[in-house]
mmCIF file of C-alpha atoms in Angstrom:
data_model
loop_
_atom_site.group_PDB
_atom_site.id
_atom_site.type_symbol
_atom_site.label_atom_id
_atom_site.label_comp_id
_atom_site.label_asym_id
_atom_site.label_seq_id
_atom_site.Cartn_x
_atom_site.Cartn_y
_atom_site.Cartn_z
ATOM 1 C CA UNK A 158 -21.772 -37.122 -19.784
ATOM 2 C CA UNK A 159 -19.731 -35.233 -17.214
ATOM 3 C CA UNK A 160 -16.658 -37.078 -16.006
ATOM 4 C CA UNK A 161 -16.085 -36.995 -12.267
ATOM 5 C CA UNK A 162 -12.693 -37.158 -10.638
ATOM 6 C CA UNK A 163 -12.259 -38.254 -7.042
ATOM 7 C CA UNK A 164 -8.515 -37.853 -6.879
ATOM 8 C CA UNK A 165 -5.367 -37.845 -8.990
ATOM 9 C CA UNK A 166 -5.607 -41.601 -9.603
ATOM 10 C CA UNK A 167 -8.671 -40.869 -11.738
ATOM 11 C CA UNK A 168 -6.676 -38.219 -13.601
ATOM 12 C CA UNK A 169 -3.879 -40.695 -14.304
ATOM 13 C CA UNK A 170 -6.447 -43.229 -15.522
ATOM 14 C CA UNK A 171 -7.797 -40.669 -18.003
ATOM 15 C CA UNK A 172 -4.258 -40.045 -19.245
ATOM 16 C CA UNK A 173 -3.875 -43.793 -19.874
ATOM 17 C CA UNK A 174 -7.111 -43.786 -21.889
ATOM 18 C CA UNK A 175 -6.026 -40.740 -23.889
ATOM 19 C CA UNK A 176 -2.659 -42.327 -24.674
ATOM 20 C CA UNK A 177 -4.482 -45.400 -26.009
ATOM 21 C CA UNK A 178 -6.857 -43.351 -28.192
ATOM 22 C CA UNK A 179 -4.343 -41.163 -30.022
ATOM 23 C CA UNK A 180 -1.888 -42.263 -32.668
ATOM 24 C CA UNK A 181 1.759 -42.531 -31.679
ATOM 25 C CA UNK A 182 2.426 -39.765 -34.177
ATOM 26 C CA UNK A 183 0.165 -37.327 -32.267
ATOM 27 C CA UNK A 184 2.185 -34.507 -30.747
ATOM 28 C CA UNK A 185 0.649 -35.167 -27.305
ATOM 29 C CA UNK A 186 1.154 -38.938 -27.272
ATOM 30 C CA UNK A 187 4.371 -38.856 -25.209
ATOM 31 C CA UNK A 188 2.838 -36.358 -22.793
ATOM 32 C CA UNK A 189 -0.163 -38.638 -22.250
ATOM 33 C CA UNK A 190 2.192 -41.571 -21.646
ATOM 34 C CA UNK A 191 4.280 -39.500 -19.259
ATOM 35 C CA UNK A 192 1.317 -38.231 -17.235
ATOM 36 C CA UNK A 193 -0.132 -41.739 -17.056
ATOM 37 C CA UNK A 194 3.000 -43.360 -15.677
ATOM 38 C CA UNK A 195 5.101 -40.865 -13.731
ATOM 39 C CA UNK A 196 4.928 -41.024 -9.963
ATOM 40 C CA UNK A 197 5.665 -37.590 -8.601
ATOM 41 C CA UNK A 198 7.207 -36.828 -5.253
ATOM 42 C CA UNK A 199 4.085 -34.926 -4.270
ATOM 43 C CA UNK A 200 0.506 -34.813 -5.474
ATOM 44 C CA UNK A 201 0.720 -31.038 -5.719
ATOM 45 C CA UNK A 202 3.611 -31.328 -8.188
ATOM 46 C CA UNK A 203 1.589 -33.700 -10.414
ATOM 47 C CA UNK A 204 -1.490 -31.491 -10.081
ATOM 48 C CA UNK A 205 0.447 -28.385 -11.095
ATOM 49 C CA UNK A 206 2.211 -29.970 -14.052
ATOM 50 C CA UNK A 207 -0.869 -31.616 -15.520
ATOM 51 C CA UNK A 208 -2.880 -28.436 -15.051
ATOM 52 C CA UNK A 209 -0.345 -26.513 -17.164
ATOM 53 C CA UNK A 210 -0.391 -29.241 -19.807
ATOM 54 C CA UNK A 211 -4.200 -29.350 -20.041
ATOM 55 C CA UNK A 212 -4.441 -25.536 -20.122
ATOM 56 C CA UNK A 213 -1.937 -25.460 -22.975
ATOM 57 C CA UNK A 214 -4.080 -27.857 -25.029
ATOM 58 C CA UNK A 215 -7.215 -25.846 -24.294
ATOM 59 C CA UNK A 216 -5.591 -22.484 -25.068
ATOM 60 C CA UNK A 217 -4.417 -23.826 -28.425
ATOM 61 C CA UNK A 218 -7.843 -25.367 -29.070
ATOM 62 C CA UNK A 219 -5.994 -28.571 -29.842
ATOM 63 C CA UNK A 220 -7.541 -31.400 -27.837
ATOM 64 C CA UNK A 221 -6.995 -34.548 -29.930
ATOM 65 C CA UNK A 222 -9.660 -36.807 -28.412
ATOM 66 C CA UNK A 223 -12.197 -37.016 -25.586
ATOM 67 C CA UNK A 224 -12.617 -33.241 -25.582
ATOM 68 C CA UNK A 225 -15.436 -33.149 -23.030
ATOM 69 C CA UNK A 226 -13.478 -35.338 -20.612
ATOM 70 C CA UNK A 227 -10.440 -33.084 -20.940
ATOM 71 C CA UNK A 228 -12.605 -30.017 -20.300
ATOM 72 C CA UNK A 229 -14.119 -31.758 -17.262
ATOM 73 C CA UNK A 230 -10.611 -32.469 -16.005
ATOM 74 C CA UNK A 231 -9.656 -28.827 -16.453
ATOM 75 C CA UNK A 232 -12.673 -27.754 -14.442
ATOM 76 C CA UNK A 233 -11.806 -30.242 -11.674
ATOM 77 C CA UNK A 234 -8.167 -29.110 -11.573
ATOM 78 C CA UNK A 235 -9.309 -25.508 -11.098
ATOM 79 C CA UNK A 236 -11.805 -26.189 -8.310
#
């Protein structure tokens, strides 16, 4: 199933879900927590930072959970 994102609130919600699905020992756990709770000054700042983070996971072929949803997010961020 393709995940649809309407705005950055949906992105933050996915980050909350990811943080709940990975173990605290996972190297991305703190990043998921951070992206699910930080309120940026601007939406463009959040968009840019999360895009870099997601691209890093994809480039390393190291998506710990919900791979299709993460790939859907990457596609949405690059629209």
